[in-house]
Amino acid sequence: MLVLAQSSKIKGKIVENVKEAGLEFASVSLIRLPDSVTVSTQLTNEKGGYDFADIKPGNYFITASFIGYENGKSASFSVNAADLTVPALMLNTGTDTLSELTVKGNKPLLERKIDRMVFNLSNSLAAKGTDLLQALAWVPMLKVEQSEISIIGKGGVSVMINERMVQLRGNELVNYLKTLRSDDIEKIEIITTPPAKYEAQGNGGLINIVLKKNQSLGWRGSLGTSYSQNTYPSYANNMALFFRSKKLSSSSTFNQSNYRSIVKESFNITGRPSEIISNEKRLGTSPGLQTGISIDYELNKHNNIGLIYNISDNKSNTTFNNSYSFVTGSSIDSVLNTTGKFSRPLFTQTLNIYHDFKIDSTGKKLTSSVNFFMNNPEMKNDFISESENTCASVQNNNLSKYNIWSVQSDLTLPYKWAKIETGIKLAHFNNNANVEYYNYLGEVFILDKTRSNEFDYTESNLASYFSMESELSKKWEAKAGLRYEYTLLEGYSPTLDQRNKRNYGALFPTAYIVYKANKNHVFSLNYSRRINRPSLNSLNPFAYYTNNYTYYTGNPLLLPSYSNNVELNYLYKGRFSFTVFQQHTSDIISNLTTVSGPTLVTSRGNFLTQNNLGAYLSFNRSLFKWWDHSIYASFFYASPKSKIATISTPSGTSASFGINNSFNATSLLTFYLNYNHNLPSTDRNVYTYRQRSLRMGARIKLLDNNLIISPAYFLGTVSKYDFHYSEFVQTTATDYNYNTFTLSLTYSFGRSKVSGNNKDIRFDEKRRAQ
């Protein structure tokens, strides 16, 4: 005989002690006895009501919290087959516990802090029970793609955990974020204009992931695997272990993956008497290993020491074939067919050693660290180019070695009247690159010295900063900072006997002001000055070929670009966010394509200046107790100017919007449907065609929420761009085969509240070597 377990509904209401009116957005949890396991958590509706469905028979009690109120707890009750209504639970206000409740009480979904927007992930029902990567899709202003996380309108971001930089990029970062559970995250901070404490390099912004604080001791871990299928299958496996004792906390991660891809690309030069029409197909495989360990030890109540070590070994192998047709009028003059193999083994190591000195119990702290990064990319390109009259077999290799180290010290001094931060940093880059071009003659490859080159590059950056933050009144807060960075660089090519030296310094001010009209209306105004230094590869003056007539060359005379950024933000009831920003950027580092007969050359230069004006809005709301909804829209207007007459730079606009939906079928089953749309846009001399993406999937929780199964489907469109020059138009269309089904499984074990050492060190310089 088959016996089906019956389930029940539990209803109730959370009220306040003054008016006995319902409290909207109070956090309510259903706790099971006798093991005190949290069965489900939700936010109350507009009338203070809650409704737990599919509850199995047993003994339970209710807990509730809301900012400014004491936490509440109901009497225990039994659930049988019938539905149950729990008596109203009253939350009391009280000045004695206000300071504690400010920290522990429930908060709105969105908050505006002095220099950042805060998304309280622990209050987002849609983001619960997922890995961190999936949860980030619900954060306003963030865009999560296959292997990149960016701030809309800002580009790629750096990720921090508890104010410590995660030294991973691309697929490595994606795999690492999958090891973290959203239930362990307290909040996510979006920093669009980083303050003086952080490096002035880059315009992408920062996100800081703040973990929940707990003191549980013992072990915790997780195992995860994912399988993806489009044209070819791919997979990724990960493992994480966390340990905490009274003095020692540690974490270790291991990721192993193998991604396979097929990319189809067309590249056309049109609008001139002699046109170039090309098509290329690339088949790639990227096996990779990554492991890391983090250890923090408390020497005494004033001193902590720790280290973080990460190592990765990735091998990217691509076979390709392309066809270049040279056309005059309606006649094809010649066709150049190229087949080849491109490989890029990449081995990296990062070591961080730090010391935290807690000066006193008020929060005064001195943090010091030493960081080292090593990166040895080896790019090998073997290809054969054939036409009716020629046949050439070529090896073009680029061997590089990066060594980057830095030393920094940061002092934090909180006082009643202000919070002061100051610090210094020294960073040093060393890059040795060797470009080799070989022609196959007879039966051996012969080095072509006219197309080969050695390049040595060194750079030192010295920085210091000072910032002060103060609460001027109950409604006004302000923060201002100043950072100074001085750079000494030298590039030397023994092949050309060419040496370039340059020294420069710059000030980078930041300023923030916040006005809290009341609990529903918050306004803020931010300003920052930023720098974008050229990557180390783009400074190498020699050519890197993809066929006999097409190559990329660096520019050792590249200058950094500077930008001034202003943002005005408005936040309503922690749900609706509106941002208007203006940005002026000078000496923008941009690609420049030149065509001479069959020869196609891409280089880089500082020839653009641009003004951007944009707006962004987002709205997050639970439409029903089973339906969480968020929507965003953005608009940008760009007005560029070019120093080069052949670069056409009309003013243009761009816009995008997205919709996220999460449907809670039961406490154990959730469906989601997300859609993003980028409208056609013009930016500088680039016209971008319409792009769309659709992501749908489900989350199934089993084994007391320890096992999560996540099937998903992603559909994206072709990326297509027109680059306008006075003599021709360069059109590139790339099909990344964004039609992918993914199945992911994550199993958690051990004590759920154990948090290991998730510290890392700010080491932004390594981004320029990747």
XYZ file of C-alpha atoms in Angstrom, residues 69-758:
690
model
C 11.973 46.538 16.416
C 12.885 43.786 18.830
C 12.977 40.317 17.330
C 9.816 38.271 17.934
C 9.218 34.570 18.535
C 5.914 32.693 18.658
C 4.940 29.831 20.912
C 5.510 26.373 19.471
C 2.645 24.699 17.631
C 1.879 21.393 15.936
C 0.989 20.888 12.291
C -1.207 17.942 11.339
C -3.196 17.445 8.132
C -5.285 20.625 8.432
C -4.202 24.171 7.552
C -3.240 26.367 10.504
C -3.472 30.082 11.320
C -0.915 31.254 13.860
C -1.959 34.068 16.227
C -0.615 37.510 15.256
C 2.967 38.039 16.383
C 3.682 41.511 17.764
C 7.111 43.188 17.405
C 7.937 45.811 20.020
C 9.963 48.972 19.513
C 12.540 49.892 22.092
C 15.420 52.337 22.395
C 17.506 49.946 24.461
C 18.020 47.562 21.587
C 18.071 50.050 18.736
C 21.809 49.913 18.165
C 21.753 46.131 18.028
C 18.720 46.082 15.742
C 20.413 48.443 13.339
C 22.915 45.705 12.741
C 20.792 42.594 13.059
C 17.314 43.772 12.117
C 15.687 43.430 8.750
C 16.702 45.965 6.103
C 15.187 47.089 2.805
C 16.315 45.272 -0.305
C 18.309 48.289 -1.550
C 20.225 50.828 0.539
C 22.322 53.843 -0.393
C 25.568 54.143 1.547
C 27.948 57.050 1.248
C 30.050 55.587 -1.598
C 28.092 52.538 -2.774
C 24.717 50.939 -3.435
C 23.905 47.966 -1.167
C 21.778 45.005 -2.254
C 20.759 43.063 0.887
C 20.893 39.587 -0.575
C 19.670 37.971 2.636
C 16.326 39.783 2.086
C 15.921 38.668 -1.530
C 13.716 35.593 -1.725
C 14.484 35.112 -5.433
C 18.212 34.890 -4.767
C 17.993 32.388 -1.902
C 19.048 28.777 -2.328
C 21.337 29.415 -5.307
C 25.033 29.702 -5.931
C 26.460 33.219 -5.829
C 26.827 33.503 -9.606
C 23.079 32.977 -10.118
C 22.269 35.375 -7.276
C 24.286 38.177 -8.894
C 21.792 38.244 -11.789
C 19.257 39.810 -9.363
C 21.540 42.663 -8.298
C 20.643 46.041 -9.873
C 23.235 47.504 -12.278
C 25.044 44.150 -12.639
C 25.140 42.188 -15.893
C 26.120 38.509 -15.638
C 27.203 36.797 -18.857
C 28.827 33.455 -19.655
C 32.255 34.365 -18.247
C 32.047 38.055 -17.363
C 30.443 40.227 -14.717
C 30.039 43.914 -15.495
C 28.309 47.066 -14.284
C 25.942 48.327 -16.969
C 27.545 51.328 -18.626
C 30.866 50.681 -16.834
C 32.243 47.471 -18.305
C 33.979 44.613 -16.478
C 34.324 44.812 -12.705
C 36.681 43.501 -10.080
C 35.183 41.304 -7.374
C 36.008 41.569 -3.670
C 34.941 39.399 -0.746
C 34.867 41.257 2.571
C 36.917 44.084 0.997
C 39.610 41.667 -0.256
C 40.138 41.342 -4.001
C 39.478 37.960 -5.627
C 42.455 37.366 -7.899
C 40.568 35.438 -10.583
C 39.184 36.342 -14.004
C 36.966 34.827 -16.693
C 35.981 31.191 -16.295
C 38.134 30.865 -13.170
C 36.103 33.570 -11.429
C 32.822 32.011 -12.609
C 33.807 28.596 -11.238
C 34.868 30.120 -7.907
C 31.590 32.039 -7.455
C 29.698 28.792 -8.001
C 31.355 27.382 -4.858
C 29.712 30.072 -2.676
C 26.087 29.722 -1.537
C 23.801 32.743 -1.642
C 22.515 31.773 1.834
C 25.985 32.578 3.197
C 25.954 36.112 1.738
C 24.692 39.058 3.768
C 24.845 41.731 1.074
C 26.450 42.804 -2.195
C 27.878 46.317 -2.537
C 28.031 47.945 -5.978
C 30.763 50.605 -6.109
C 30.409 52.520 -9.377
C 32.818 55.314 -8.354
C 35.504 53.722 -6.135
C 36.809 55.982 -3.323
C 40.425 57.022 -2.823
C 41.222 53.837 -0.885
C 41.148 51.809 -4.114
C 43.334 51.922 -7.195
C 42.511 54.740 -9.626
C 43.008 52.336 -12.546
C 40.017 51.513 -14.757
C 36.417 52.645 -15.150
C 34.713 49.281 -14.550
C 33.910 49.747 -10.859
C 33.927 47.214 -8.017
C 31.530 44.848 -6.311
C 32.106 43.770 -2.717
C 30.507 40.549 -1.434
C 29.923 40.652 2.331
C 29.591 37.278 4.040
C 27.323 36.640 7.004
C 29.093 36.803 10.352
C 28.992 33.766 12.610
C 31.215 32.059 15.125
C 30.283 28.406 14.567
C 33.277 26.093 14.793
C 34.047 23.041 12.708
C 34.051 21.935 9.082
C 31.830 22.759 6.140
C 32.148 21.970 2.477
C 30.462 21.711 -0.879
C 30.792 19.675 -4.056
C 29.508 20.906 -7.385
C 29.395 19.832 -10.995
C 27.857 21.288 -14.120
C 27.360 19.973 -17.643
C 26.695 22.269 -20.623
C 25.615 21.292 -24.105
C 25.437 23.343 -27.279
C 27.227 22.072 -30.375
C 29.811 20.447 -28.107
C 29.635 19.396 -24.448
C 31.504 21.196 -21.658
C 31.793 20.521 -17.951
C 33.105 22.040 -14.738
C 33.642 20.535 -11.276
C 34.364 22.354 -8.045
C 34.983 21.665 -4.401
C 35.239 23.981 -1.403
C 36.224 23.283 2.207
C 35.937 25.675 5.149
C 37.287 25.256 8.668
C 37.048 27.447 11.729
C 38.435 27.108 15.245
C 38.808 29.699 17.985
C 41.982 31.132 16.438
C 42.264 29.627 12.970
C 40.001 29.990 9.981
C 40.765 28.640 6.548
C 39.224 27.878 3.189
C 40.377 25.933 0.174
C 38.924 25.599 -3.306
C 39.537 23.346 -6.260
C 38.087 23.784 -9.753
C 38.522 21.570 -12.794
C 36.878 22.336 -16.115
C 36.964 21.696 -19.839
C 35.081 24.140 -22.044
C 34.581 23.443 -25.746
C 33.360 26.043 -28.192
C 32.649 26.762 -31.821
C 32.798 30.343 -33.099
C 31.835 31.571 -36.553
C 32.962 35.023 -37.574
C 32.781 37.236 -40.642
C 35.073 40.207 -41.159
C 34.438 42.523 -44.101
C 36.036 45.712 -45.424
C 33.562 47.478 -47.705
C 33.008 50.929 -49.224
C 36.331 51.127 -51.113
C 37.260 50.088 -54.694
C 39.071 46.992 -53.419
C 37.036 45.170 -50.771
C 37.910 42.293 -48.444
C 35.293 39.658 -47.581
C 36.275 37.025 -45.010
C 34.767 34.170 -43.019
C 36.380 32.209 -40.211
C 35.478 29.176 -38.124
C 37.207 28.406 -34.817
C 36.973 25.222 -32.750
C 38.333 25.616 -29.245
C 38.931 23.559 -26.144
C 40.040 25.017 -22.806
C 40.933 22.516 -20.085
C 41.847 24.146 -16.817
C 42.780 23.509 -13.187
C 42.652 26.011 -10.353
C 43.250 25.603 -6.652
C 43.703 27.977 -3.777
C 44.107 28.086 -0.028
C 43.482 30.877 2.451
C 44.596 30.822 6.103
C 43.989 33.398 8.835
C 45.424 32.979 12.337
C 44.666 35.132 15.377
C 47.912 35.635 17.282
C 46.133 37.588 20.018
C 43.244 40.009 20.351
C 45.234 42.696 18.503
C 47.042 40.776 15.749
C 45.994 38.561 12.844
C 48.257 37.121 10.173
C 47.336 35.246 7.058
C 48.208 34.161 3.576
C 46.371 33.414 0.361
C 47.889 31.303 -2.392
C 46.240 30.626 -5.744
C 47.585 28.629 -8.653
C 46.004 27.910 -12.017
C 46.992 25.987 -15.113
C 44.888 26.573 -18.209
C 45.459 25.395 -21.765
C 43.554 27.044 -24.581
C 43.793 25.261 -27.938
C 42.041 26.486 -31.086
C 42.010 25.208 -34.640
C 40.810 27.666 -37.252
C 40.309 28.126 -40.953
C 39.479 31.363 -42.719
C 38.973 32.578 -46.242
C 39.835 36.107 -47.396
C 38.376 37.139 -50.780
C 39.832 40.255 -52.397
C 37.129 41.819 -54.563
C 37.145 44.652 -57.132
C 33.701 45.628 -58.321
C 31.864 42.349 -58.828
C 35.009 40.337 -59.604
C 37.065 38.272 -57.188
C 40.756 39.056 -57.745
C 42.087 36.330 -55.473
C 41.242 34.149 -52.494
C 43.569 33.501 -49.546
C 42.739 30.403 -47.478
C 44.407 29.954 -44.106
C 44.281 26.970 -41.767
C 46.082 26.826 -38.483
C 46.298 26.003 -34.825
C 46.524 28.491 -31.995
C 47.541 27.458 -28.476
C 47.870 29.513 -25.309
C 49.005 27.593 -22.243
C 48.783 29.864 -19.233
C 50.263 29.184 -15.813
C 49.707 31.737 -13.023
C 50.527 32.017 -9.338
C 49.387 34.601 -6.794
C 50.695 34.886 -3.253
C 49.379 37.339 -0.643
C 50.751 37.663 2.892
C 49.054 40.090 5.274
C 49.023 41.339 8.846
C 46.094 43.057 10.601
C 46.857 45.086 13.713
C 43.790 46.113 15.743
C 44.942 49.204 17.588
C 42.019 49.357 20.020
C 38.423 48.224 20.509
C 36.927 51.240 18.689
C 37.884 49.887 15.254
C 41.245 51.566 14.692
C 43.232 49.193 12.513
C 46.466 48.995 10.522
C 46.534 46.468 7.663
C 49.727 45.620 5.753
C 50.321 43.163 2.928
C 52.856 41.909 0.406
C 51.582 40.557 -2.912
C 53.251 38.663 -5.754
C 51.855 37.594 -9.115
C 53.510 35.532 -11.866
C 52.037 34.911 -15.303
C 53.742 33.035 -18.159
C 51.488 33.063 -21.244
C 52.866 31.308 -24.328
C 50.963 32.049 -27.530
C 51.855 29.746 -30.426
C 50.290 30.190 -33.831
C 51.023 27.764 -36.696
C 49.250 28.501 -39.960
C 49.418 27.826 -43.694
C 48.182 30.516 -46.087
C 47.470 29.505 -49.668
C 46.253 31.307 -52.786
C 46.517 30.585 -56.510
C 50.024 32.025 -56.677
C 51.444 31.638 -53.166
C 51.751 29.146 -50.349
C 53.359 30.044 -47.026
C 53.746 27.996 -43.864
C 54.412 30.148 -40.797
C 55.023 29.878 -37.073
C 54.329 33.044 -35.083
C 55.034 32.701 -31.343
C 54.707 35.188 -28.519
C 56.426 34.180 -25.280
C 55.886 36.476 -22.298
C 56.771 36.486 -18.642
C 55.088 38.805 -16.154
C 56.250 39.397 -12.612
C 54.274 41.839 -10.490
C 54.758 42.563 -6.822
C 53.316 45.172 -4.496
C 53.550 46.323 -0.885
C 50.779 48.308 0.780
C 49.656 49.529 4.170
C 46.241 50.963 5.132
C 45.301 52.770 8.344
C 41.668 53.132 9.485
C 40.837 55.610 12.265
C 37.150 55.793 13.245
C 36.212 58.676 15.517
C 32.829 59.908 16.717
C 33.057 62.956 14.466
C 34.575 61.269 11.393
C 36.150 58.149 9.914
C 39.636 58.649 8.500
C 41.411 56.299 6.082
C 44.939 56.704 4.760
C 47.552 54.457 3.194
C 50.488 53.959 0.843
C 51.310 51.439 -1.877
C 54.221 50.511 -4.145
C 53.720 48.250 -7.162
C 56.314 47.061 -9.676
C 55.770 45.418 -13.105
C 58.315 43.493 -15.125
C 57.416 42.041 -18.523
C 59.732 40.233 -20.941
C 58.154 39.463 -24.324
C 59.656 37.685 -27.306
C 57.816 37.665 -30.660
C 59.192 35.109 -33.116
C 58.181 34.745 -36.781
C 59.352 31.626 -38.676
C 59.026 30.813 -42.395
C 58.974 27.169 -43.496
C 61.730 26.830 -46.086
C 62.698 23.433 -47.394
C 62.131 21.148 -44.443
C 62.880 23.495 -41.549
C 61.498 26.699 -40.045
C 63.827 29.707 -40.490
C 63.592 32.730 -38.171
C 62.598 35.919 -39.987
C 64.410 38.589 -37.983
C 62.602 41.436 -39.777
C 59.300 40.227 -38.277
C 60.627 39.152 -34.869
C 61.268 41.225 -31.793
C 62.231 41.244 -28.129
C 60.614 43.735 -25.787
C 61.407 44.445 -22.122
C 59.074 46.586 -20.059
C 59.289 47.796 -16.461
C 56.904 50.020 -14.562
C 56.725 51.243 -10.985
C 53.692 52.905 -9.407
C 53.817 54.741 -6.091
C 50.540 55.762 -4.468
C 49.237 57.391 -1.306
C 45.744 58.452 -0.283
C 43.733 60.176 2.408
C 39.955 60.189 2.884
C 37.515 61.359 5.539
C 33.868 60.432 6.049
C 31.449 62.152 8.429
C 27.766 62.126 9.379
C 27.006 65.847 9.292
C 23.483 65.410 10.674
C 20.712 62.838 10.771
C 19.982 63.633 7.132
C 23.367 64.493 5.645
C 26.540 62.415 5.175
C 29.698 63.397 3.299
C 32.963 61.813 2.242
C 35.977 63.203 0.408
C 39.309 61.729 -0.562
C 42.463 62.420 -2.529
C 44.781 59.848 -4.087
C 48.149 60.550 -5.703
C 49.855 58.099 -8.043
C 53.290 58.507 -9.609
C 54.405 56.237 -12.453
C 57.895 55.481 -13.808
C 58.036 53.307 -16.918
C 60.593 52.130 -19.449
C 60.157 50.054 -22.601
C 63.159 48.719 -24.526
C 63.353 46.789 -27.797
C 66.846 45.255 -28.306
C 65.843 44.325 -31.848
C 65.103 47.930 -32.847
C 67.506 49.423 -30.275
C 64.584 51.616 -29.253
C 64.074 52.829 -25.691
C 61.082 54.782 -24.338
C 61.048 56.326 -20.878
C 58.258 58.256 -19.242
C 57.496 59.527 -15.747
C 54.205 61.124 -14.756
C 52.123 61.817 -11.686
C 48.468 62.675 -11.159
C 45.950 63.490 -8.455
C 42.665 61.576 -8.233
C 40.053 63.318 -6.068
C 36.779 61.691 -4.977
C 33.750 63.253 -3.280
C 30.388 61.924 -2.064
C 27.368 63.451 -0.385
C 24.139 61.717 0.718
C 20.853 63.350 1.703
C 18.241 61.217 3.495
C 15.024 63.193 3.245
C 13.217 60.416 5.144
C 13.203 56.628 5.215
C 11.593 56.528 1.753
C 13.678 59.093 -0.178
C 17.493 59.069 -0.378
C 19.593 61.230 -2.732
C 23.347 61.064 -3.373
C 25.906 62.853 -5.531
C 29.334 61.352 -6.378
C 32.460 62.528 -8.204
C 35.673 60.703 -9.083
C 38.657 61.016 -11.397
C 40.071 57.792 -12.869
C 42.965 56.598 -15.039
C 43.095 53.787 -17.590
C 46.663 52.672 -18.306
C 47.421 50.593 -21.423
C 47.749 46.832 -21.006
C 51.280 45.488 -21.154
C 50.635 43.593 -24.413
C 49.408 46.710 -26.212
C 52.759 48.448 -25.566
C 54.833 45.865 -27.507
C 55.711 47.552 -30.838
C 56.041 44.451 -33.001
C 53.522 42.571 -35.144
C 51.560 39.438 -34.375
C 50.148 37.739 -37.489
C 46.961 35.765 -38.149
C 47.795 35.269 -41.848
C 50.356 36.606 -44.307
C 48.585 39.939 -44.741
C 46.761 40.488 -41.436
C 48.446 41.393 -38.165
C 48.130 43.312 -34.894
C 50.843 45.628 -33.606
C 51.272 47.352 -30.268
C 52.285 50.933 -29.631
C 55.025 51.745 -27.066
C 54.011 55.438 -27.159
C 50.519 54.818 -25.779
C 49.449 57.230 -23.052
C 46.993 56.572 -20.245
C 43.484 57.967 -20.599
C 41.789 59.996 -17.873
C 38.113 60.301 -17.020
C 36.015 62.544 -14.790
C 32.810 60.946 -13.518
C 29.741 62.503 -11.887
C 26.718 60.508 -10.643
C 23.395 61.596 -9.188
C 21.392 58.804 -7.496
C 17.877 58.545 -6.098
C 16.453 55.635 -4.079
C 12.770 55.219 -3.204
C 11.611 52.816 -0.463
C 14.545 50.478 -1.068
C 12.875 49.263 -4.270
C 13.233 51.877 -7.008
C 16.670 53.178 -7.974
C 17.405 55.925 -10.511
C 20.897 57.084 -11.552
C 22.001 59.858 -13.911
C 25.695 60.088 -14.782
C 28.071 62.178 -16.871
C 31.575 61.158 -17.917
C 34.318 62.970 -19.798
C 37.232 60.826 -21.019
C 40.338 62.108 -22.800
C 43.030 60.216 -24.735
C 40.884 57.081 -25.008
C 42.913 54.020 -26.045
C 41.186 52.686 -29.168
C 41.814 50.315 -32.066
C 42.791 51.741 -35.447
C 42.503 49.651 -38.640
C 44.403 50.565 -41.812
C 44.160 48.886 -45.223
C 46.846 48.990 -47.914
C 46.179 46.639 -50.803
C 45.729 43.167 -49.279
C 47.460 44.169 -46.018
C 45.213 44.705 -42.996
C 46.820 46.203 -39.868
C 45.237 46.812 -36.459
C 47.058 49.061 -34.006
C 46.127 51.200 -30.988
C 46.335 54.906 -30.314
C 45.171 57.808 -28.114
C 43.035 59.660 -30.648
C 39.576 59.909 -29.074
C 37.921 62.192 -26.521
C 34.325 61.527 -25.482
C 31.515 62.886 -23.329
C 28.893 60.412 -22.085
C 25.535 61.215 -20.558
C 23.448 58.322 -19.278
C 20.650 57.167 -17.024
C 19.829 53.879 -15.328
C 16.740 52.785 -13.408
C 15.742 49.571 -11.657
C 12.697 48.341 -9.768
C 12.579 45.289 -7.479
C 9.341 44.067 -5.967
C 7.536 40.905 -4.917
C 4.367 41.176 -6.988
C 2.857 38.233 -5.134
C 4.112 35.918 -2.402
C 5.057 33.448 -5.156
C 6.360 35.926 -7.757
C 9.498 38.063 -7.411
C 10.071 40.579 -10.178
C 12.781 43.051 -11.155
C 13.191 45.288 -14.174
C 15.912 47.658 -15.365
C 16.417 50.085 -18.236
C 19.395 52.207 -19.300
C 20.054 54.997 -21.801
C 23.327 56.572 -22.966
C 24.240 59.494 -25.195
C 27.836 59.708 -26.452
C 29.510 62.709 -28.059
C 33.037 61.789 -29.279
C 35.773 63.734 -31.076
C 38.708 62.268 -33.004
C 42.187 63.663 -33.598
C 42.428 61.552 -36.784
C 40.493 62.845 -39.773
C 39.858 59.344 -41.138
C 37.958 58.328 -38.003
C 34.277 59.159 -38.301
C 32.826 59.956 -34.854
C 29.160 60.972 -34.988
C 27.243 61.425 -31.754
C 24.998 58.519 -30.915
C 22.733 56.832 -28.425
C 22.329 53.387 -26.893
C 19.667 51.810 -24.719
C 18.954 48.484 -23.045
C 16.395 46.875 -20.766
C 15.976 43.625 -18.872
C 13.336 41.720 -16.926
C 13.933 39.083 -14.235
C 11.189 36.846 -12.832
C 11.299 34.177 -10.134
C 8.293 31.934 -9.462
C 8.143 29.945 -6.218
C 6.006 26.876 -7.022
C 6.739 25.370 -3.587
C 9.321 25.910 -0.881
C 11.491 23.336 -2.701
C 10.879 24.263 -6.354
C 11.558 27.607 -8.046
C 11.393 28.635 -11.703
C 13.006 31.722 -13.229
C 12.798 33.549 -16.552
C 15.161 36.419 -17.440
C 15.280 38.493 -20.636
C 17.789 41.177 -21.728
C 17.670 43.383 -24.804
C 20.282 45.842 -26.126
C 18.881 48.202 -28.773
C 20.998 49.306 -31.778
C 23.523 51.915 -30.670
C 26.276 54.260 -31.823
C 29.358 54.875 -29.700
C 32.448 56.674 -31.038
C 32.958 55.251 -34.567
C 31.221 51.960 -33.722
C 27.639 51.024 -34.599
C 26.364 48.033 -32.591
C 23.450 45.981 -33.859
C 20.579 44.740 -31.715
C 21.456 41.968 -29.242
C 19.109 39.836 -27.118
C 19.418 37.042 -24.593
C 16.986 34.755 -22.789
C 17.754 32.669 -19.727
C 15.315 30.256 -18.100
C 15.656 27.489 -15.572
C 14.652 25.959 -12.262
C 16.067 25.203 -8.821
C 15.120 22.039 -6.984
C 16.081 21.614 -3.302
C 16.426 18.140 -1.818
C 17.914 16.468 1.279
C 16.996 19.299 3.694
C 18.155 21.913 1.175
C 21.653 20.399 1.034
C 21.298 19.209 -2.571
C 20.374 21.740 -5.254
C 19.666 20.698 -8.843
C 19.591 23.530 -11.394
C 18.647 22.906 -15.036
C 18.945 26.024 -17.235
C 18.709 27.132 -20.848
C 20.427 30.174 -22.394
C 19.764 31.664 -25.830
C 21.773 34.586 -27.197
C 22.094 36.367 -30.538
C 25.010 37.149 -32.846
C 27.272 40.069 -31.889
C 27.617 42.435 -34.855
C 29.488 45.747 -35.152
C 30.288 48.351 -37.848
C 33.511 50.375 -37.475
C 33.249 53.532 -39.582
C 36.264 55.127 -41.248
C 36.251 57.847 -43.894
C 37.428 55.452 -46.633
C 35.712 52.193 -45.626
C 33.463 50.373 -43.179
C 34.747 47.398 -41.200
C 31.944 44.978 -40.252
C 32.474 42.173 -37.764
C 29.805 39.593 -36.914
C 30.564 36.886 -34.346
C 28.354 33.898 -33.564
C 29.399 32.420 -30.209
C 26.757 29.684 -30.485
C 24.826 31.040 -27.496
C 22.253 28.243 -27.458
C 23.164 26.259 -24.377
C 21.530 23.824 -21.964
C 23.187 23.482 -18.549
C 22.578 21.087 -15.664
C 24.238 21.890 -12.336
C 24.311 19.985 -9.041
C 25.600 21.284 -5.720
C 25.815 19.297 -2.496
C 26.656 20.918 0.836
C 27.858 19.024 3.876
C 29.141 19.710 7.364
C 28.001 22.474 9.718
C 26.122 25.009 7.634
C 27.187 28.102 9.586
C 30.951 27.563 9.421
C 32.730 30.348 7.528
C 36.342 29.845 6.512
C 38.860 32.534 5.697
C 37.614 34.378 2.628
